PDB file of C-alpha atoms in Angstrom:
ATOM      1  CA  MET A   1      50.375 -42.892   9.412  1.00 46.00           C
ATOM      2  CA  HIS A   2      50.585 -42.497   5.687  1.00 49.00           C
ATOM      3  CA  SER A   3      47.856 -45.125   5.303  1.00 49.00           C
ATOM      4  CA  SER A   4      45.603 -43.329   7.809  1.00 48.00           C
ATOM      5  CA  ALA A   5      45.991 -40.026   5.940  1.00 48.00           C
ATOM      6  CA  GLN A   6      45.059 -41.684   2.649  1.00 50.00           C
ATOM      7  CA  LYS A   7      42.055 -43.301   4.283  1.00 46.00           C
ATOM      8  CA  PHE A   8      40.918 -39.946   5.702  1.00 42.00           C
ATOM      9  CA  THR A   9      41.341 -38.245   2.324  1.00 47.00           C
ATOM     10  CA  TRP A  10      39.344 -41.013   0.610  1.00 50.00           C
ATOM     11  CA  LEU A  11      36.537 -40.765   3.157  1.00 46.00           C
ATOM     12  CA  ALA A  12      36.390 -36.973   2.824  1.00 45.00           C
ATOM     13  CA  ALA A  13      36.233 -37.206  -0.972  1.00 46.00           C
ATOM     14  CA  ALA A  14      33.490 -39.831  -0.786  1.00 46.00           C
ATOM     15  CA  ALA A  15      31.459 -37.679   1.609  1.00 46.00           C
ATOM     16  CA  PHE A  16      31.874 -34.640  -0.641  1.00 44.00           C
ATOM     17  CA  ALA A  17      30.779 -36.624  -3.698  1.00 45.00           C
ATOM     18  CA  LEU A  18      27.765 -37.939  -1.836  1.00 44.00           C
ATOM     19  CA  ALA A  19      26.831 -34.403  -0.832  1.00 44.00           C
ATOM     20  CA  LEU A  20      27.003 -33.267  -4.445  1.00 42.00           C
ATOM     21  CA  VAL A  21      24.829 -36.130  -5.636  1.00 44.00           C
ATOM     22  CA  SER A  22      22.190 -35.508  -2.997  1.00 43.00           C
ATOM     23  CA  ALA A  23      22.228 -31.720  -3.417  1.00 42.00           C
ATOM     24  CA  GLY A  24      20.542 -31.749  -6.831  1.00 43.00           C
ATOM     25  CA  PRO A  25      17.245 -33.366  -5.769  1.00 44.00           C
ATOM     26  CA  ALA A  26      17.255 -31.471  -2.495  1.00 40.00           C
ATOM     27  CA  GLN A  27      17.523 -28.139  -4.273  1.00 41.00           C
ATOM     28  CA  ALA A  28      14.824 -29.119  -6.771  1.00 45.00           C
ATOM     29  CA  GLN A  29      12.488 -29.929  -3.905  1.00 58.00           C
ATOM     30  CA  THR A  30      12.923 -26.540  -2.252  1.00 87.00           C
ATOM     31  CA  TYR A  31      10.628 -24.713  -4.725  1.00 95.00           C
ATOM     32  CA  PRO A  32       8.886 -22.522  -3.774  1.00 96.00           C
ATOM     33  CA  MET A  33      11.095 -20.668  -1.316  1.00 96.00           C
ATOM     34  CA  LYS A  34       9.316 -17.295  -1.424  1.00 96.00           C
ATOM     35  CA  PRO A  35       5.843 -15.834  -2.176  1.00 97.00           C
ATOM     36  CA  ILE A  36       4.355 -16.416  -5.634  1.00 98.00           C
ATOM     37  CA  ARG A  37       2.628 -13.691  -7.622  1.00 98.00           C
ATOM     38  CA  ILE A  38      -0.283 -14.357  -9.998  1.00 98.00           C
ATOM     39  CA  LEU A  39      -0.725 -11.532 -12.495  1.00 97.00           C
ATOM     40  CA  VAL A  40      -4.297 -11.086 -13.754  1.00 95.00           C
ATOM     41  CA  ASN A  41      -4.594  -9.133 -17.001  1.00 90.00           C
ATOM     42  CA  THR A  42      -8.066  -7.799 -16.124  1.00 85.00           C
ATOM     43  CA  ALA A  43      -9.478  -5.466 -13.491  1.00 81.00           C
ATOM     44  CA  PRO A  44     -10.471  -6.702 -10.009  1.00 84.00           C
ATOM     45  CA  GLY A  45     -13.905  -8.266  -9.752  1.00 77.00           C
ATOM     46  CA  GLY A  46     -13.968  -9.924 -13.165  1.00 77.00           C
ATOM     47  CA  ALA A  47     -14.286 -13.619 -13.942  1.00 81.00           C
ATOM     48  CA  VAL A  48     -10.555 -14.312 -14.314  1.00 88.00           C
ATOM     49  CA  ASP A  49      -9.791 -12.316 -11.169  1.00 90.00           C
ATOM     50  CA  ALA A  50     -12.353 -14.242  -9.102  1.00 89.00           C
ATOM     51  CA  THR A  51     -11.014 -17.610 -10.265  1.00 92.00           C
ATOM     52  CA  ALA A  52      -7.395 -16.572  -9.714  1.00 95.00           C
ATOM     53  CA  ARG A  53      -8.118 -15.473  -6.146  1.00 96.00           C
ATOM     54  CA  LEU A  54      -9.939 -18.698  -5.336  1.00 96.00           C
ATOM     55  CA  VAL A  55      -7.113 -20.796  -6.790  1.00 97.00           C
ATOM     56  CA  ALA A  56      -4.417 -18.651  -5.137  1.00 97.00           C
ATOM     57  CA  GLN A  57      -5.940 -19.243  -1.704  1.00 96.00           C
ATOM     58  CA  HIS A  58      -5.766 -23.021  -2.113  1.00 97.00           C
ATOM     59  CA  LEU A  59      -2.404 -23.032  -3.901  1.00 97.00           C
ATOM     60  CA  SER A  60      -0.967 -21.382  -0.806  1.00 97.00           C
ATOM     61  CA  ASP A  61      -2.021 -24.413   1.196  1.00 96.00           C
ATOM     62  CA  GLU A  62      -0.649 -26.868  -1.374  1.00 96.00           C
ATOM     63  CA  LEU A  63       2.694 -25.121  -1.847  1.00 96.00           C
ATOM     64  CA  LYS A  64       3.131 -24.057   1.807  1.00 95.00           C
ATOM     65  CA  GLN A  65       3.934 -20.589   0.568  1.00 96.00           C
ATOM     66  CA  SER A  66       2.059 -17.306   0.147  1.00 97.00           C
ATOM     67  CA  VAL A  67       0.367 -16.879  -3.252  1.00 97.00           C
ATOM     68  CA  PHE A  68      -1.058 -13.438  -4.012  1.00 97.00           C
ATOM     69  CA  VAL A  69      -2.915 -11.861  -6.932  1.00 97.00           C
ATOM     70  CA  GLU A  70      -1.893  -8.638  -8.649  1.00 97.00           C
ATOM     71  CA  ASN A  71      -4.151  -7.048 -11.270  1.00 94.00           C
ATOM     72  CA  LYS A  72      -2.563  -5.584 -14.417  1.00 92.00           C
ATOM     73  CA  PRO A  73      -5.446  -4.450 -16.644  1.00 87.00           C
ATOM     74  CA  GLY A  74      -4.936  -2.294 -19.699  1.00 85.00           C
ATOM     75  CA  GLY A  75      -4.556  -2.503 -23.456  1.00 84.00           C
ATOM     76  CA  GLY A  76      -7.407  -4.958 -23.779  1.00 81.00           C
ATOM     77  CA  GLY A  77      -5.445  -7.454 -21.685  1.00 86.00           C
ATOM     78  CA  LEU A  78      -2.054  -6.860 -23.310  1.00 91.00           C
ATOM     79  CA  LEU A  79      -0.450  -5.023 -20.376  1.00 93.00           C
ATOM     80  CA  GLY A  80      -0.759  -7.945 -17.992  1.00 94.00           C
ATOM     81  CA  ILE A  81       0.373 -10.463 -20.604  1.00 96.00           C
ATOM     82  CA  ARG A  82       3.437  -8.424 -21.567  1.00 97.00           C
ATOM     83  CA  THR A  83       4.307  -7.791 -17.902  1.00 97.00           C
ATOM     84  CA  ALA A  84       4.215 -11.534 -17.215  1.00 98.00           C
ATOM     85  CA  LYS A  85       6.264 -12.254 -20.336  1.00 98.00           C
ATOM     86  CA  SER A  86       9.081  -9.971 -19.140  1.00 97.00           C
ATOM     87  CA  ALA A  87       9.095 -11.334 -15.576  1.00 97.00           C
ATOM     88  CA  PRO A  88      12.018 -13.526 -14.460  1.00 97.00           C
ATOM     89  CA  PRO A  89      11.335 -17.142 -15.517  1.00 97.00           C
ATOM     90  CA  ASP A  90      11.838 -18.528 -12.032  1.00 97.00           C
ATOM     91  CA  GLY A  91       8.383 -19.850 -11.174  1.00 97.00           C
ATOM     92  CA  TYR A  92       7.501 -16.933  -8.912  1.00 98.00           C
ATOM     93  CA  THR A  93       5.418 -14.976 -11.425  1.00 98.00           C
ATOM     94  CA  LEU A  94       2.377 -16.633 -12.985  1.00 98.00           C
ATOM     95  CA  LEU A  95      -0.169 -15.246 -15.433  1.00 98.00           C
ATOM     96  CA  ALA A  96      -3.891 -15.926 -15.083  1.00 97.00           C
ATOM     97  CA  ALA A  97      -5.582 -15.231 -18.415  1.00 94.00           C
ATOM     98  CA  SER A  98      -8.729 -16.198 -20.275  1.00 92.00           C
ATOM     99  CA  SER A  99      -9.042 -17.337 -23.880  1.00 93.00           C
ATOM    100  CA  THR A 100      -8.333 -13.710 -24.769  1.00 91.00           C
ATOM    101  CA  ILE A 101      -4.647 -14.699 -24.743  1.00 95.00           C
ATOM    102  CA  THR A 102      -5.322 -16.809 -27.863  1.00 96.00           C
ATOM    103  CA  ILE A 103      -7.489 -14.112 -29.516  1.00 94.00           C
ATOM    104  CA  LEU A 104      -5.227 -11.050 -29.305  1.00 93.00           C
ATOM    105  CA  PRO A 105      -2.587 -12.400 -31.753  1.00 94.00           C
ATOM    106  CA  SER A 106      -5.331 -12.548 -34.413  1.00 94.00           C
ATOM    107  CA  ILE A 107      -6.720  -9.048 -33.877  1.00 91.00           C
ATOM    108  CA  ARG A 108      -3.587  -7.055 -33.033  1.00 91.00           C
ATOM    109  CA  LYS A 109      -0.917  -6.240 -35.579  1.00 89.00           C
ATOM    110  CA  GLU A 110       1.762  -6.281 -32.882  1.00 91.00           C
ATOM    111  CA  PRO A 111       0.525  -8.137 -29.810  1.00 93.00           C
ATOM    112  CA  GLY A 112       4.083  -8.338 -28.491  1.00 94.00           C
ATOM    113  CA  TYR A 113       3.930 -11.969 -27.451  1.00 97.00           C
ATOM    114  CA  ASP A 114       3.425 -15.505 -28.693  1.00 96.00           C
ATOM    115  CA  PRO A 115       1.318 -17.648 -26.314  1.00 96.00           C
ATOM    116  CA  LEU A 116       3.390 -20.784 -26.886  1.00 95.00           C
ATOM    117  CA  LYS A 117       6.870 -19.341 -27.498  1.00 97.00           C
ATOM    118  CA  ASP A 118       6.857 -16.788 -24.685  1.00 98.00           C
ATOM    119  CA  PHE A 119       4.889 -18.818 -22.142  1.00 98.00           C
ATOM    120  CA  ILE A 120       4.576 -22.318 -20.741  1.00 98.00           C
ATOM    121  CA  PRO A 121       0.920 -23.263 -20.128  1.00 97.00           C
ATOM    122  CA  ILE A 122       0.638 -24.660 -16.580  1.00 97.00           C
ATOM    123  CA  GLY A 123      -2.978 -25.767 -16.643  1.00 96.00           C
ATOM    124  CA  SER A 124      -6.557 -24.759 -17.273  1.00 96.00           C
ATOM    125  CA  MET A 125      -8.757 -23.663 -14.380  1.00 96.00           C
ATOM    126  CA  VAL A 126     -12.334 -22.949 -15.406  1.00 95.00           C
ATOM    127  CA  ARG A 127     -14.702 -23.367 -18.334  1.00 93.00           C
ATOM    128  CA  MET A 128     -17.064 -20.378 -18.456  1.00 92.00           C
ATOM    129  CA  PRO A 129     -20.319 -20.551 -20.432  1.00 92.00           C
ATOM    130  CA  PHE A 130     -22.121 -17.364 -21.389  1.00 93.00           C
ATOM    131  CA  VAL A 131     -25.782 -16.433 -21.259  1.00 96.00           C
ATOM    132  CA  LEU A 132     -27.248 -13.872 -23.640  1.00 97.00           C
ATOM    133  CA  VAL A 133     -29.130 -11.244 -21.660  1.00 98.00           C
ATOM    134  CA  ALA A 134     -31.405  -8.334 -22.588  1.00 98.00           C
ATOM    135  CA  PRO A 135     -33.282  -5.699 -20.563  1.00 97.00           C
ATOM    136  CA  THR A 136     -36.793  -6.778 -19.584  1.00 97.00           C
ATOM    137  CA  SER A 137     -37.999  -3.516 -21.129  1.00 96.00           C
ATOM    138  CA  LEU A 138     -37.415  -5.112 -24.551  1.00 96.00           C
ATOM    139  CA  PRO A 139     -40.025  -7.529 -25.924  1.00 95.00           C
ATOM    140  CA  TYR A 140     -37.583 -10.403 -26.502  1.00 96.00           C
ATOM    141  CA  LYS A 141     -38.672 -13.595 -24.737  1.00 95.00           C
ATOM    142  CA  GLY A 142     -35.963 -15.673 -26.369  1.00 96.00           C
ATOM    143  CA  VAL A 143     -33.335 -15.752 -29.111  1.00 97.00           C
ATOM    144  CA  GLN A 144     -35.886 -16.290 -31.881  1.00 95.00           C
ATOM    145  CA  ASP A 145     -37.723 -13.065 -30.972  1.00 95.00           C
ATOM    146  CA  MET A 146     -34.464 -11.152 -31.063  1.00 96.00           C
ATOM    147  CA  LEU A 147     -33.422 -12.636 -34.406  1.00 96.00           C
ATOM    148  CA  ALA A 148     -36.838 -11.836 -35.878  1.00 96.00           C
ATOM    149  CA  ALA A 149     -36.369  -8.190 -34.868  1.00 95.00           C
ATOM    150  CA  ALA A 150     -32.883  -8.204 -36.410  1.00 95.00           C
ATOM    151  CA  LYS A 151     -34.307  -9.605 -39.649  1.00 95.00           C
ATOM    152  CA  ALA A 152     -37.080  -7.004 -39.781  1.00 95.00           C
ATOM    153  CA  SER A 153     -34.654  -4.102 -39.223  1.00 94.00           C
ATOM    154  CA  PRO A 154     -31.066  -5.074 -40.180  1.00 92.00           C
ATOM    155  CA  GLY A 155     -28.531  -3.277 -37.988  1.00 92.00           C
ATOM    156  CA  LYS A 156     -31.118  -1.820 -35.629  1.00 94.00           C
ATOM    157  CA  VAL A 157     -30.501  -4.397 -32.904  1.00 96.00           C
ATOM    158  CA  ASN A 158     -27.241  -3.617 -31.109  1.00 96.00           C
ATOM    159  CA  PHE A 159     -25.032  -5.556 -28.747  1.00 96.00           C
ATOM    160  CA  ALA A 160     -22.469  -4.495 -26.164  1.00 95.00           C
ATOM    161  CA  SER A 161     -19.129  -6.155 -25.543  1.00 91.00           C
ATOM    162  CA  ALA A 162     -16.028  -5.839 -23.391  1.00 85.00           C
ATOM    163  CA  GLY A 163     -14.175  -4.389 -26.386  1.00 83.00           C
ATOM    164  CA  LEU A 164     -13.124  -5.112 -29.937  1.00 83.00           C
ATOM    165  CA  GLY A 165     -11.931  -8.688 -30.197  1.00 84.00           C
ATOM    166  CA  SER A 166     -12.962  -9.553 -26.641  1.00 87.00           C
ATOM    167  CA  THR A 167     -14.577 -12.877 -25.876  1.00 90.00           C
ATOM    168  CA  THR A 168     -17.976 -11.231 -25.501  1.00 91.00           C
ATOM    169  CA  HIS A 169     -17.526  -9.486 -28.852  1.00 92.00           C
ATOM    170  CA  LEU A 170     -16.617 -12.671 -30.717  1.00 94.00           C
ATOM    171  CA  ALA A 171     -19.407 -14.637 -29.037  1.00 95.00           C
ATOM    172  CA  VAL A 172     -22.174 -12.292 -30.225  1.00 94.00           C
ATOM    173  CA  ALA A 173     -20.581 -11.589 -33.611  1.00 94.00           C
ATOM    174  CA  LYS A 174     -20.440 -15.335 -34.223  1.00 95.00           C
ATOM    175  CA  LEU A 175     -24.081 -15.664 -33.175  1.00 96.00           C
ATOM    176  CA  PHE A 176     -25.271 -13.100 -35.725  1.00 96.00           C
ATOM    177  CA  LYS A 177     -23.027 -14.481 -38.444  1.00 95.00           C
ATOM    178  CA  ASP A 178     -24.242 -18.037 -37.868  1.00 95.00           C
ATOM    179  CA  ALA A 179     -27.846 -16.804 -37.858  1.00 96.00           C
ATOM    180  CA  GLY A 180     -27.359 -14.725 -41.020  1.00 95.00           C
ATOM    181  CA  ARG A 181     -28.452 -11.509 -39.325  1.00 95.00           C
ATOM    182  CA  GLU A 182     -26.945  -8.039 -38.940  1.00 94.00           C
ATOM    183  CA  ALA A 183     -26.471  -6.109 -35.697  1.00 95.00           C
ATOM    184  CA  THR A 184     -24.523  -3.086 -34.505  1.00 95.00           C
ATOM    185  CA  HIS A 185     -21.548  -3.618 -32.210  1.00 95.00           C
ATOM    186  CA  VAL A 186     -21.075  -1.211 -29.295  1.00 95.00           C
ATOM    187  CA  PRO A 187     -17.644  -1.866 -27.685  1.00 91.00           C
ATOM    188  CA  TYR A 188     -16.846  -0.890 -24.102  1.00 87.00           C
ATOM    189  CA  SER A 189     -13.709  -0.956 -21.971  1.00 78.00           C
ATOM    190  CA  GLY A 190     -14.943  -4.052 -20.162  1.00 78.00           C
ATOM    191  CA  ASN A 191     -18.065  -6.067 -19.448  1.00 83.00           C
ATOM    192  CA  GLY A 192     -18.684  -4.068 -16.266  1.00 82.00           C
ATOM    193  CA  ALA A 193     -19.150  -0.842 -18.235  1.00 86.00           C
ATOM    194  CA  ALA A 194     -21.217  -2.685 -20.829  1.00 91.00           C
ATOM    195  CA  MET A 195     -23.470  -4.131 -18.124  1.00 93.00           C
ATOM    196  CA  ALA A 196     -24.115  -0.654 -16.701  1.00 93.00           C
ATOM    197  CA  ASP A 197     -25.434   0.570 -20.048  1.00 95.00           C
ATOM    198  CA  LEU A 198     -27.407  -2.634 -20.596  1.00 96.00           C
ATOM    199  CA  LEU A 199     -29.158  -2.131 -17.265  1.00 96.00           C
ATOM    200  CA  GLY A 200     -29.787   1.467 -18.255  1.00 95.00           C
ATOM    201  CA  GLY A 201     -31.463   0.361 -21.476  1.00 94.00           C
ATOM    202  CA  ARG A 202     -28.873   2.069 -23.697  1.00 95.00           C
ATOM    203  CA  VAL A 203     -27.872  -1.194 -25.415  1.00 97.00           C
ATOM    204  CA  ASP A 204     -29.919  -4.267 -26.286  1.00 97.00           C
ATOM    205  CA  LEU A 205     -27.801  -7.363 -25.734  1.00 97.00           C
ATOM    206  CA  LEU A 206     -24.770  -8.637 -23.856  1.00 96.00           C
ATOM    207  CA  PHE A 207     -23.120 -11.990 -23.281  1.00 95.00           C
ATOM    208  CA  GLU A 208     -22.317 -12.409 -19.595  1.00 93.00           C
ATOM    209  CA  GLN A 209     -21.472 -15.156 -17.140  1.00 90.00           C
ATOM    210  CA  TYR A 210     -24.478 -16.860 -15.603  1.00 91.00           C
ATOM    211  CA  GLY A 211     -23.406 -16.019 -12.043  1.00 88.00           C
ATOM    212  CA  VAL A 212     -22.937 -12.325 -12.877  1.00 89.00           C
ATOM    213  CA  ALA A 213     -26.242 -12.020 -14.741  1.00 93.00           C
ATOM    214  CA  LEU A 214     -28.348 -13.972 -12.239  1.00 94.00           C
ATOM    215  CA  PRO A 215     -28.805 -11.229  -9.571  1.00 94.00           C
ATOM    216  CA  HIS A 216     -30.055  -8.805 -12.237  1.00 97.00           C
ATOM    217  CA  VAL A 217     -32.406 -11.459 -13.607  1.00 97.00           C
ATOM    218  CA  LYS A 218     -33.799 -12.156 -10.136  1.00 97.00           C
ATOM    219  CA  ALA A 219     -34.283  -8.408  -9.638  1.00 98.00           C
ATOM    220  CA  GLY A 220     -36.396  -8.330 -12.796  1.00 97.00           C
ATOM    221  CA  ARG A 221     -34.080  -6.018 -14.707  1.00 97.00           C
ATOM    222  CA  LEU A 222     -32.667  -8.517 -17.196  1.00 98.00           C
ATOM    223  CA  ARG A 223     -33.933 -11.578 -19.031  1.00 98.00           C
ATOM    224  CA  MET A 224     -31.816 -14.549 -20.071  1.00 98.00           C
ATOM    225  CA  LEU A 225     -32.492 -15.361 -23.729  1.00 98.00           C
ATOM    226  CA  GLY A 226     -30.252 -18.399 -24.181  1.00 97.00           C
ATOM    227  CA  ALA A 227     -27.087 -20.252 -23.196  1.00 96.00           C
ATOM    228  CA  SER A 228     -23.976 -20.193 -25.386  1.00 96.00           C
ATOM    229  CA  THR A 229     -23.176 -23.863 -24.795  1.00 94.00           C
ATOM    230  CA  ALA A 230     -23.954 -26.938 -26.879  1.00 93.00           C
ATOM    231  CA  ALA A 231     -25.906 -28.452 -23.963  1.00 93.00           C
ATOM    232  CA  ARG A 232     -28.058 -26.710 -21.368  1.00 93.00           C
ATOM    233  CA  LEU A 233     -26.345 -25.403 -18.259  1.00 91.00           C
ATOM    234  CA  ASP A 234     -26.519 -27.555 -15.136  1.00 87.00           C
ATOM    235  CA  ALA A 235     -27.177 -24.372 -13.177  1.00 88.00           C
ATOM    236  CA  ALA A 236     -30.064 -23.373 -15.489  1.00 91.00           C
ATOM    237  CA  PRO A 237     -31.601 -26.506 -17.050  1.00 93.00           C
ATOM    238  CA  ASP A 238     -34.768 -24.636 -18.056  1.00 95.00           C
ATOM    239  CA  LEU A 239     -32.836 -22.098 -20.139  1.00 96.00           C
ATOM    240  CA  PRO A 240     -32.712 -23.232 -23.803  1.00 97.00           C
ATOM    241  CA  THR A 241     -29.411 -23.030 -25.628  1.00 97.00           C
ATOM    242  CA  ILE A 242     -28.961 -20.653 -28.542  1.00 97.00           C
ATOM    243  CA  ALA A 243     -28.478 -23.705 -30.760  1.00 97.00           C
ATOM    244  CA  GLU A 244     -31.971 -24.880 -29.796  1.00 96.00           C
ATOM    245  CA  GLN A 245     -33.463 -21.543 -30.804  1.00 96.00           C
ATOM    246  CA  GLY A 246     -32.765 -21.308 -34.493  1.00 91.00           C
ATOM    247  CA  VAL A 247     -28.949 -21.254 -34.631  1.00 96.00           C
ATOM    248  CA  PRO A 248     -28.003 -24.941 -35.019  1.00 95.00           C
ATOM    249  CA  GLY A 249     -24.470 -25.854 -33.977  1.00 95.00           C
ATOM    250  CA  TYR A 250     -23.821 -22.599 -32.152  1.00 96.00           C
ATOM    251  CA  ASN A 251     -21.396 -23.090 -29.249  1.00 95.00           C
ATOM    252  CA  TYR A 252     -19.086 -20.576 -27.599  1.00 95.00           C
ATOM    253  CA  VAL A 253     -17.385 -21.142 -24.250  1.00 93.00           C
ATOM    254  CA  VAL A 254     -14.623 -19.150 -22.578  1.00 93.00           C
ATOM    255  CA  TRP A 255     -11.865 -20.699 -20.464  1.00 95.00           C
ATOM    256  CA  ASN A 256      -9.084 -19.435 -18.266  1.00 94.00           C
ATOM    257  CA  GLY A 257      -5.804 -20.902 -17.108  1.00 97.00           C
ATOM    258  CA  LEU A 258      -2.362 -20.322 -15.638  1.00 98.00           C
ATOM    259  CA  PHE A 259       0.872 -19.639 -17.539  1.00 98.00           C
ATOM    260  CA  VAL A 260       4.514 -18.978 -16.619  1.00 98.00           C
ATOM    261  CA  PRO A 261       7.205 -17.222 -18.686  1.00 98.00           C
ATOM    262  CA  ALA A 262       9.177 -19.417 -21.090  1.00 98.00           C
ATOM    263  CA  GLY A 263      12.361 -20.721 -19.499  1.00 97.00           C
ATOM    264  CA  THR A 264      10.795 -21.459 -16.118  1.00 97.00           C
ATOM    265  CA  PRO A 265      12.528 -24.517 -14.584  1.00 97.00           C
ATOM    266  CA  LYS A 266      10.844 -27.860 -15.227  1.00 96.00           C
ATOM    267  CA  GLU A 267      10.742 -28.586 -11.494  1.00 96.00           C
ATOM    268  CA  ALA A 268       8.646 -25.463 -10.877  1.00 97.00           C
ATOM    269  CA  VAL A 269       6.352 -26.206 -13.825  1.00 97.00           C
ATOM    270  CA  GLN A 270       5.773 -29.744 -12.587  1.00 96.00           C
ATOM    271  CA  LYS A 271       5.117 -28.605  -9.006  1.00 97.00           C
ATOM    272  CA  LEU A 272       2.642 -25.947 -10.158  1.00 97.00           C
ATOM    273  CA  ASP A 273       0.950 -28.343 -12.574  1.00 97.00           C
ATOM    274  CA  GLU A 274       0.397 -31.014  -9.923  1.00 96.00           C
ATOM    275  CA  SER A 275      -0.656 -28.506  -7.256  1.00 97.00           C
ATOM    276  CA  LEU A 276      -3.180 -26.787  -9.527  1.00 97.00           C
ATOM    277  CA  ARG A 277      -4.839 -30.085 -10.416  1.00 96.00           C
ATOM    278  CA  ARG A 278      -5.082 -31.024  -6.739  1.00 96.00           C
ATOM    279  CA  VAL A 279      -6.722 -27.661  -6.007  1.00 97.00           C
ATOM    280  CA  LEU A 280      -9.326 -28.009  -8.756  1.00 96.00           C
ATOM    281  CA  ALA A 281     -10.119 -31.563  -7.649  1.00 95.00           C
ATOM    282  CA  LYS A 282     -11.136 -30.358  -4.177  1.00 96.00           C
ATOM    283  CA  ARG A 283     -14.852 -30.690  -3.565  1.00 95.00           C
ATOM    284  CA  ASP A 284     -15.279 -27.240  -2.007  1.00 95.00           C
ATOM    285  CA  VAL A 285     -13.376 -25.534  -4.832  1.00 95.00           C
ATOM    286  CA  ALA A 286     -15.408 -27.340  -7.508  1.00 94.00           C
ATOM    287  CA  ASP A 287     -18.672 -26.500  -5.719  1.00 92.00           C
ATOM    288  CA  ARG A 288     -17.668 -22.845  -5.450  1.00 91.00           C
ATOM    289  CA  ILE A 289     -16.922 -22.713  -9.184  1.00 91.00           C
ATOM    290  CA  ARG A 290     -20.164 -24.469 -10.149  1.00 89.00           C
ATOM    291  CA  SER A 291     -22.242 -22.195  -7.930  1.00 84.00           C
ATOM    292  CA  GLY A 292     -21.535 -19.389 -10.386  1.00 81.00           C
ATOM    293  CA  GLY A 293     -22.534 -21.449 -13.412  1.00 84.00           C
ATOM    294  CA  ASP A 294     -18.955 -22.306 -14.382  1.00 90.00           C
ATOM    295  CA  GLU A 295     -17.179 -25.669 -14.449  1.00 89.00           C
ATOM    296  CA  PRO A 296     -13.742 -26.764 -13.216  1.00 92.00           C
ATOM    297  CA  LEU A 297     -11.487 -27.554 -16.179  1.00 93.00           C
ATOM    298  CA  LEU A 298      -8.658 -29.927 -15.290  1.00 92.00           C
ATOM    299  CA  MET A 299      -5.798 -30.476 -17.725  1.00 94.00           C
ATOM    300  CA  SER A 300      -2.159 -31.392 -17.293  1.00 92.00           C
ATOM    301  CA  ALA A 301       0.454 -28.900 -18.474  1.00 94.00           C
ATOM    302  CA  ASN A 302       1.042 -30.995 -21.594  1.00 94.00           C
ATOM    303  CA  ASP A 303      -2.672 -31.303 -22.413  1.00 96.00           C
ATOM    304  CA  PHE A 304      -3.208 -27.593 -21.780  1.00 96.00           C
ATOM    305  CA  HIS A 305      -0.319 -26.774 -24.137  1.00 97.00           C
ATOM    306  CA  ASN A 306      -2.033 -28.755 -26.908  1.00 97.00           C
ATOM    307  CA  PHE A 307      -5.377 -27.174 -26.056  1.00 97.00           C
ATOM    308  CA  VAL A 308      -3.933 -23.643 -26.323  1.00 97.00           C
ATOM    309  CA  ALA A 309      -2.330 -24.543 -29.670  1.00 97.00           C
ATOM    310  CA  ASP A 310      -5.716 -25.686 -30.994  1.00 97.00           C
ATOM    311  CA  GLU A 311      -7.426 -22.564 -29.642  1.00 96.00           C
ATOM    312  CA  LEU A 312      -4.959 -20.324 -31.482  1.00 96.00           C
ATOM    313  CA  VAL A 313      -5.929 -21.970 -34.769  1.00 96.00           C
ATOM    314  CA  LYS A 314      -9.660 -21.785 -33.985  1.00 95.00           C
ATOM    315  CA  MET A 315      -9.551 -18.128 -32.974  1.00 95.00           C
ATOM    316  CA  GLU A 316      -7.555 -17.147 -36.047  1.00 95.00           C
ATOM    317  CA  LYS A 317     -10.179 -18.823 -38.248  1.00 95.00           C
ATOM    318  CA  LEU A 318     -13.076 -17.227 -36.347  1.00 94.00           C
ATOM    319  CA  VAL A 319     -11.584 -13.734 -36.580  1.00 94.00           C
ATOM    320  CA  SER A 320     -10.974 -14.315 -40.298  1.00 94.00           C
ATOM    321  CA  ASP A 321     -14.516 -15.591 -40.847  1.00 92.00           C
ATOM    322  CA  LEU A 322     -15.926 -12.532 -39.060  1.00 91.00           C
ATOM    323  CA  HIS A 323     -13.743 -10.246 -41.247  1.00 90.00           C
ATOM    324  CA  LEU A 324     -12.474  -8.341 -38.242  1.00 88.00           C
ATOM    325  CA  PRO A 325      -9.644  -5.918 -39.086  1.00 85.00           C
ATOM    326  CA  LYS A 326      -6.382  -6.031 -37.149  1.00 84.00           C
ATOM    327  CA  ASP A 327      -5.942  -3.101 -34.810  1.00 79.00           C
TER     328      ASP A 327
END
């Protein structure tokens, strides 16, 4: 009897120990257990928003859980970034942001975040080339015509942007600096507002995504002057690059990616990393991205971390070279 009791106690202890050992992996594999939110730090309808919604749809399938997008525009992108930073680091709040996240620390005195200390980069999503566009009412047939006008009347040519320190601001400011020309910057609260005034003929130039500019070009209201990339766009092989048109070495490309707050469990980071790469590798997703003139950009979480670190250094140097004051 005594022996039977000891045997029962030993078996119970062994079963309990086995349950503890197996519980760890089982719990790790349960992520995600509830809907996932992707915060976008821009208004609906923009480039980052469109990519985030496409990715969210397919992440839902991969993760077997609802993934929804919530827009948090404001403060030139800071509101969404700060909101994501303060979210619980549990893997259920992600941030979709463009390369603006690596620019703001160089142009804001108190950005309120550090891209690598306050966030864990999950992975890149899209590489977004720009095209330089101008109203067809202007005589510019290409970049060289525009630069000739800027040389003849320094400061008379103006360019719109999505705001001070935005990607579209830095792209054009770099163009004029590299070309040794002067132009007047007209900042807006976003590229949508800038596009409205460009179409109205109130500003001369704007950098925009190929897919966004194309309908206006087809309608005869805008003309593409050049591509911002080192090589010609696959979607527009007949459009010369800016580098080909008198600004050797010019290259400016925007990217966007996903981040989670620092402290997010490794299991969630790994699951999101692997799922995102599977989504971007899908043929229909890649085709959808390329149809707008963009390109899928696949990186592991580790590679994306290193990429973001490099971008921070590059953007700090560019802002310094352009002598932009901190706001």
